[in-house]
Short mmCIF file of C-alpha atoms and ligand atoms in Angstrom, two decimals:
data_model
loop_
_atom_site.label_atom_id
_atom_site.label_comp_id
_atom_site.label_asym_id
_atom_site.label_seq_id
_atom_site.Cartn_x
_atom_site.Cartn_y
_atom_site.Cartn_z
CA MET A 204 63.55 -8.97 -94.91
CA ILE A 205 61.30 -5.85 -95.13
CA VAL A 206 58.07 -5.51 -93.26
CA PHE A 207 55.27 -3.23 -94.70
CA THR A 208 52.41 -1.79 -92.65
CA GLU A 209 50.60 -0.15 -95.53
CA PRO A 210 49.34 -2.04 -98.72
CA LYS A 211 49.84 -0.09 -101.93
CA VAL A 212 47.37 -0.03 -104.73
CA TYR A 213 48.61 0.92 -108.15
CA LEU A 214 46.19 1.84 -111.09
CA ILE A 215 47.42 -0.14 -114.17
CA ALA A 216 44.79 0.08 -116.77
CA ARG A 217 41.66 2.23 -117.37
CA PRO A 218 39.10 2.37 -120.37
CA SER A 219 39.33 4.85 -123.07
CA LEU A 220 36.73 6.18 -125.53
CA VAL A 221 36.99 5.55 -129.23
CA GLU A 222 35.12 8.64 -130.60
CA GLY A 223 35.03 7.55 -134.18
CA GLY A 224 33.43 4.11 -132.88
CA LEU A 225 31.02 6.04 -130.58
CA SER A 226 29.86 8.40 -133.45
CA GLY A 227 29.50 5.54 -135.86
CA PHE A 228 27.40 3.66 -133.47
CA LEU A 229 25.27 6.70 -132.71
CA ALA A 230 24.81 7.18 -136.57
CA GLU A 231 23.19 3.69 -136.67
CA ALA A 232 20.59 5.14 -134.45
CA GLY A 233 20.34 8.43 -136.52
CA HIS A 234 21.90 10.62 -133.95
CA ILE A 235 25.20 12.72 -134.09
CA LEU A 236 27.37 13.35 -131.00
CA LYS A 237 26.32 16.87 -129.92
CA ASN A 238 28.06 17.16 -126.64
CA LYS A 239 31.64 16.92 -125.55
CA ALA A 240 32.37 13.51 -123.73
CA PRO A 241 33.05 13.79 -120.11
CA GLU A 242 36.73 13.63 -119.07
CA SER A 243 36.17 10.17 -117.52
CA PRO A 244 35.93 7.42 -120.20
CA ALA A 245 34.43 5.21 -117.49
CA ASP A 246 31.67 7.55 -116.82
CA ALA A 247 31.03 8.11 -120.63
CA VAL A 248 30.81 4.30 -121.21
CA ALA A 249 28.42 3.68 -118.42
CA GLU A 250 26.10 6.59 -119.78
CA VAL A 251 26.31 5.16 -123.28
CA GLY A 252 25.13 1.78 -121.78
CA GLY A 253 22.31 3.48 -120.21
CA ARG A 254 21.27 5.62 -123.16
CA VAL A 255 21.36 2.54 -125.54
CA CYS A 256 18.48 1.09 -123.48
CA TYR A 257 16.13 4.01 -124.29
CA CYS A 258 17.88 5.16 -127.49
CA SER A 259 18.03 8.59 -125.92
CA PHE A 260 21.39 9.46 -127.61
CA GLY A 261 20.09 12.90 -128.47
CA LYS A 262 21.05 13.86 -124.67
CA LEU A 263 24.15 11.97 -124.59
CA PHE A 264 26.73 13.69 -122.36
CA GLU A 265 24.41 16.63 -121.62
CA ASN A 266 24.92 15.86 -117.75
CA THR A 267 26.67 12.48 -117.17
CA SER A 268 26.75 13.05 -113.33
CA LYS A 269 22.78 13.55 -113.29
CA PHE A 270 22.20 10.65 -115.56
CA LEU A 271 24.38 8.21 -113.61
CA ALA A 272 22.91 9.43 -110.30
CA HIS A 273 19.35 8.68 -111.57
CA ALA A 274 20.59 5.08 -112.77
CA GLN A 275 22.07 4.35 -109.33
CA LYS A 276 18.77 5.57 -107.69
CA LEU A 277 16.79 3.09 -109.94
CA GLY A 278 19.22 0.29 -109.37
CA HIS A 279 20.19 0.12 -113.00
CA GLY A 280 23.43 -1.55 -112.12
CA SER A 281 24.31 -3.21 -115.19
CA ILE A 282 25.29 -0.16 -117.10
CA PHE A 283 28.34 0.06 -114.65
CA GLU A 284 29.56 -3.31 -115.67
CA HIS A 285 30.89 -1.80 -119.04
CA PRO A 286 33.98 0.06 -117.77
CA ALA A 287 36.66 -1.84 -116.14
CA PHE A 288 40.00 -1.17 -114.39
CA THR A 289 43.09 -3.04 -113.54
CA PHE A 290 44.94 -2.47 -110.32
CA GLY A 291 48.20 -3.97 -109.03
CA VAL A 292 48.24 -4.39 -105.19
CA ALA A 293 51.74 -4.71 -103.59
CA ARG A 294 52.86 -4.73 -100.07
CA CYS A 295 49.85 -6.87 -98.95
CA SER A 296 49.69 -10.19 -97.23
CA ARG A 297 48.49 -13.44 -98.45
CA GLY A 298 45.93 -13.16 -95.72
CA TYR A 299 44.39 -10.19 -97.60
CA THR A 300 44.65 -11.85 -101.05
CA HIS A 301 42.64 -14.88 -99.65
CA GLN A 302 39.81 -12.28 -98.73
CA GLN A 303 40.14 -10.36 -102.03
CA VAL A 304 39.68 -13.33 -104.18
CA ARG A 305 36.35 -14.20 -102.40
CA HIS A 306 34.98 -11.19 -104.65
CA ARG A 307 34.18 -13.15 -107.75
CA ALA A 308 31.43 -11.52 -109.70
CA GLY A 309 32.96 -9.06 -112.12
CA PHE A 310 36.49 -9.75 -110.99
CA ALA A 311 39.73 -11.29 -112.62
CA TYR A 312 42.85 -12.21 -110.76
CA SER A 313 46.44 -13.25 -111.32
CA GLN A 314 48.43 -13.82 -108.05
CA GLU A 315 51.97 -14.50 -107.16
CA SER A 316 52.56 -18.27 -106.76
CA THR A 317 54.44 -19.51 -103.64
CA HIS A 318 55.01 -22.71 -105.67
CA TYR A 319 57.22 -20.90 -108.30
CA ILE A 320 59.03 -18.41 -106.10
CA LYS A 321 61.97 -19.31 -103.75
CA TYR A 322 61.81 -17.05 -100.63
CA SER A 323 64.87 -16.05 -98.50
CA LYS A 324 65.40 -14.29 -95.37
CA GLU A 325 67.21 -11.57 -97.22
CA THR A 326 64.56 -10.84 -99.78
CA ALA A 327 61.18 -11.84 -98.16
CA ARG A 328 58.63 -9.17 -97.81
CA PHE A 329 55.82 -9.13 -95.29
CA TYR A 330 52.68 -7.03 -94.38
CA VAL A 331 52.00 -6.71 -90.64
CA ASP A 332 49.10 -4.54 -89.11
CA LYS A 333 50.65 -1.05 -88.22
CA TYR A 334 49.14 -1.05 -84.64
CA ALA A 335 50.49 -4.67 -83.98
CA PHE A 336 53.93 -3.85 -85.54
CA ALA A 337 54.14 -0.62 -83.39
CA ARG A 338 53.53 -2.64 -80.14
CA GLY A 339 55.96 -5.41 -81.11
CA LYS A 340 58.22 -4.78 -83.73
CA GLU A 341 61.09 -7.16 -82.42
CA LEU A 342 58.60 -9.89 -81.89
CA TRP A 343 57.26 -9.74 -85.43
CA GLU A 344 60.85 -9.41 -86.95
CA LYS A 345 62.19 -12.18 -84.87
CA ASN A 346 59.42 -14.81 -85.53
CA LEU A 347 58.94 -13.93 -89.34
CA GLY A 348 62.81 -14.30 -89.69
CA ALA A 349 62.58 -17.66 -87.91
CA VAL A 350 59.79 -18.80 -90.15
CA ILE A 351 61.72 -18.01 -93.29
CA GLU A 352 64.78 -19.84 -91.93
CA ALA A 353 62.70 -22.90 -91.27
CA TYR A 354 61.30 -22.55 -94.78
CA GLU A 355 64.76 -22.44 -96.18
CA MET A 356 65.99 -25.35 -94.24
CA ALA A 357 62.92 -27.44 -95.27
CA PHE A 358 63.72 -26.47 -98.93
CA LYS A 359 67.41 -27.52 -98.62
CA VAL A 360 66.65 -30.67 -96.92
CA LEU A 361 64.14 -31.64 -99.70
CA LYS A 362 66.59 -30.56 -102.47
CA ASP A 363 69.64 -32.22 -101.02
CA SER A 364 67.57 -35.60 -100.98
CA GLY A 365 68.15 -35.44 -104.68
CA ASP A 366 65.00 -37.21 -105.95
CA ILE A 367 62.52 -34.32 -105.63
CA ASP A 368 61.95 -31.81 -108.52
CA ARG A 369 62.89 -28.18 -107.52
CA HIS A 370 59.31 -26.87 -107.89
CA ASN A 371 58.03 -29.77 -105.67
CA CYS A 372 60.62 -28.65 -103.01
CA SER A 373 59.18 -25.07 -102.85
CA GLY A 374 55.71 -26.51 -103.23
CA ALA A 375 56.24 -28.60 -100.04
CA ALA A 376 58.46 -25.98 -98.08
CA ARG A 377 55.74 -23.36 -98.74
CA GLN A 378 53.53 -25.03 -96.10
CA LEU A 379 55.65 -23.33 -93.47
CA LEU A 380 55.14 -19.71 -94.94
CA PRO A 381 53.02 -17.32 -92.91
CA GLN A 382 49.83 -15.38 -93.83
CA ALA A 383 52.03 -12.19 -93.39
CA LEU A 384 54.00 -13.04 -96.48
CA GLU A 385 53.65 -10.47 -99.28
CA SER A 386 51.66 -11.72 -102.09
CA LYS A 387 51.38 -9.31 -105.08
CA ILE A 388 47.98 -9.53 -106.87
CA LEU A 389 46.67 -8.12 -110.16
CA VAL A 390 42.93 -7.39 -109.77
CA SER A 391 40.73 -6.48 -112.69
CA ALA A 392 37.13 -5.39 -112.22
CA ASN A 393 34.29 -3.55 -113.68
CA VAL A 394 32.84 -0.48 -111.96
CA ARG A 395 29.84 -2.41 -110.35
CA ALA A 396 32.06 -4.81 -108.79
CA ILE A 397 34.33 -2.12 -107.57
CA ARG A 398 31.48 -0.28 -106.04
CA HIS A 399 30.49 -3.51 -104.25
CA LEU A 400 33.82 -4.20 -103.02
CA VAL A 401 34.21 -0.67 -101.51
CA GLU A 402 30.62 -1.04 -99.83
CA ASP A 403 31.56 -4.42 -98.39
CA ARG A 404 35.10 -3.74 -97.31
CA CYS A 405 35.76 -0.06 -96.60
CA ASN A 406 34.35 0.00 -93.13
CA ARG A 407 35.25 -0.98 -89.54
CA HIS A 408 33.96 -4.47 -89.72
CA ASN A 409 36.92 -5.49 -91.80
CA THR A 410 40.55 -6.30 -90.98
CA LEU A 411 42.39 -2.97 -91.56
CA GLU A 412 44.40 -4.39 -94.46
CA ILE A 413 41.58 -4.92 -96.89
CA ARG A 414 39.87 -1.71 -95.69
CA LEU A 415 43.07 0.17 -96.48
CA VAL A 416 43.00 -1.31 -100.12
CA ALA A 417 39.25 -0.51 -100.63
CA THR A 418 39.99 3.05 -99.31
CA GLN A 419 42.98 3.50 -101.92
CA VAL A 420 40.68 2.01 -104.54
CA LEU A 421 37.90 4.50 -103.78
CA GLU A 422 40.35 7.44 -103.74
CA ILE A 423 41.54 6.27 -107.31
CA MET A 424 37.87 5.76 -108.42
CA LYS A 425 36.67 9.18 -107.20
CA VAL A 426 39.28 10.57 -109.69
CA GLU A 427 38.86 8.16 -112.48
CA ALA A 428 35.11 7.72 -112.53
CA PRO A 429 33.62 10.77 -110.41
CA ALA A 430 30.00 10.29 -111.60
CA SER A 431 29.92 6.67 -110.95
CA PHE A 432 31.29 7.13 -107.44
CA GLN A 433 29.52 10.35 -106.74
CA ASP A 434 27.39 8.81 -103.86
CA MET A 435 30.43 7.25 -102.17
CA ASP A 436 32.63 9.39 -99.86
CA LEU A 437 35.44 8.71 -97.35
CA PHE A 438 35.32 9.96 -93.81
CA VAL A 439 37.56 9.48 -90.72
CA ASP A 440 35.75 6.84 -88.63
CA GLU A 441 35.56 6.50 -84.86
CA ASP A 442 38.79 4.32 -84.89
CA GLY A 443 40.86 7.09 -86.67
CA GLU A 444 40.88 5.15 -89.99
CA LYS A 445 38.98 5.97 -93.13
CA SER A 446 35.62 4.44 -93.90
CA ALA A 447 33.30 4.86 -96.94
CA LYS A 448 29.78 6.15 -96.64
CA SER A 449 27.46 5.66 -99.54
CA GLY A 450 23.88 6.52 -100.51
CA LYS A 451 23.30 2.69 -99.74
CA VAL A 452 22.16 2.15 -103.31
CA LYS A 453 22.57 -1.71 -103.92
CA LEU A 454 23.34 -2.03 -107.57
C1 FAD B 132 33.17 -8.20 -92.49
C2 FAD B 132 33.32 -9.57 -93.41
C3 FAD B 132 33.54 -10.78 -92.69
C4 FAD B 132 33.65 -12.02 -93.44
N1 FAD B 132 34.06 -13.14 -92.84
C5 FAD B 132 34.00 -14.17 -93.45
C6 FAD B 132 34.22 -15.51 -93.00
O1 FAD B 132 34.44 -15.58 -91.73
N2 FAD B 132 34.26 -16.53 -93.70
C7 FAD B 132 34.10 -16.59 -95.00
O2 FAD B 132 34.05 -17.55 -95.74
N3 FAD B 132 33.75 -15.36 -95.60
C8 FAD B 132 33.79 -14.25 -95.01
N4 FAD B 132 33.57 -13.09 -95.54
C9 FAD B 132 33.52 -13.12 -97.12
C10 FAD B 132 32.02 -12.88 -97.64
O3 FAD B 132 31.23 -13.93 -97.15
C11 FAD B 132 31.93 -12.73 -99.14
O4 FAD B 132 32.42 -14.05 -99.59
C12 FAD B 132 32.91 -11.78 -99.64
O5 FAD B 132 32.81 -10.56 -98.93
C13 FAD B 132 32.62 -11.49 -101.14
O6 FAD B 132 31.43 -10.85 -101.32
P1 FAD B 132 30.17 -11.35 -102.10
O7 FAD B 132 29.74 -12.75 -101.67
O8 FAD B 132 29.23 -10.40 -102.21
O9 FAD B 132 30.79 -11.78 -103.49
P2 FAD B 132 31.00 -10.94 -104.94
O10 FAD B 132 31.63 -11.96 -105.75
O11 FAD B 132 31.73 -9.75 -104.70
O12 FAD B 132 29.63 -10.81 -105.45
C14 FAD B 132 28.86 -9.59 -105.71
C15 FAD B 132 27.36 -10.02 -105.48
O13 FAD B 132 27.01 -10.67 -106.66
C16 FAD B 132 26.13 -11.57 -106.11
N5 FAD B 132 26.80 -13.04 -106.35
C17 FAD B 132 27.98 -13.27 -106.44
N6 FAD B 132 28.11 -14.59 -106.57
C18 FAD B 132 26.84 -15.14 -106.51
C19 FAD B 132 26.46 -16.45 -106.59
N7 FAD B 132 27.12 -17.50 -106.70
N8 FAD B 132 25.10 -16.65 -106.37
C20 FAD B 132 24.13 -15.64 -106.25
N9 FAD B 132 24.63 -14.29 -106.35
C21 FAD B 132 25.92 -14.02 -106.41
C22 FAD B 132 25.75 -11.22 -104.74
O14 FAD B 132 24.60 -10.34 -104.78
C23 FAD B 132 26.99 -10.67 -104.37
O15 FAD B 132 26.87 -9.76 -103.17
C24 FAD B 132 33.47 -11.95 -94.77
C25 FAD B 132 33.24 -10.67 -95.43
C26 FAD B 132 33.06 -9.42 -94.78
C27 FAD B 132 32.95 -8.15 -95.46
#
């Protein structure tokens, strides 16, 4: 049994620019690409989305950061729906994944199934809040261990009865599994949706776990799409954990 106290966000996929395709598209509008694309394909694609509206391709990539800041100020949010990213979140609980999947617009999910996986005391992985774990490590380990034992016992009783399919045994036994059980999840989202997740979740009003996920997501996005997230910054909040402050632009 392993107990984690910090979820871990992995960036798995990011957009990339197809320069030949972009110059072909610009040529359709009578333009040639004069400026070097910014390092971030996500920022670049958002700018292309904005420029197509006004056919202002002559200025494409002159100053992506300024262009996107202006779009954010105007609330021109749909251009941030073009670039999308995929994250793998591990070491996180099923409690967190329940919260995460409430974010629907612009998101896609694939989540570990408790129906198809057989858990055991040796291999089970859990997430427990670090402050709670520090104050009662033995209590958590003892009770999580007991729950998994009960689950294994229920699975065995059902399986030994002989007339229940293996998957239905785990499907029934899983009713005993706790919210602390680790449930890996693949999360894909466009930049507009990611911005909303950070605004909603990276603050003191949330449980620490989803806030830590949103914090790691923002740290990744500040590198991956600096112009699209230029108005959002992390700071150490009163409780000693990080929160995000933004220019409060609702896109
Ligand atoms: C501190 C906190 C406490 C919470 N507590 C609870 C709780 O106790 N119980 C509970 O059930 N939930 C709770 N939630 C979840 C919350 O109600 C939202 O479901 C969740 O944060 C997802 O955000 P969203 O609705 O903005 O959805 P997203 O899918 O992220 O949507 C983004 C935006 O798109 C628009 N949108 C999305 N779907 C629709 C739609 N169908 N119709 C119109 N516009 C839409 C809205 O503008 C929305 O803000 C809590 C959230 C927070 C941050």
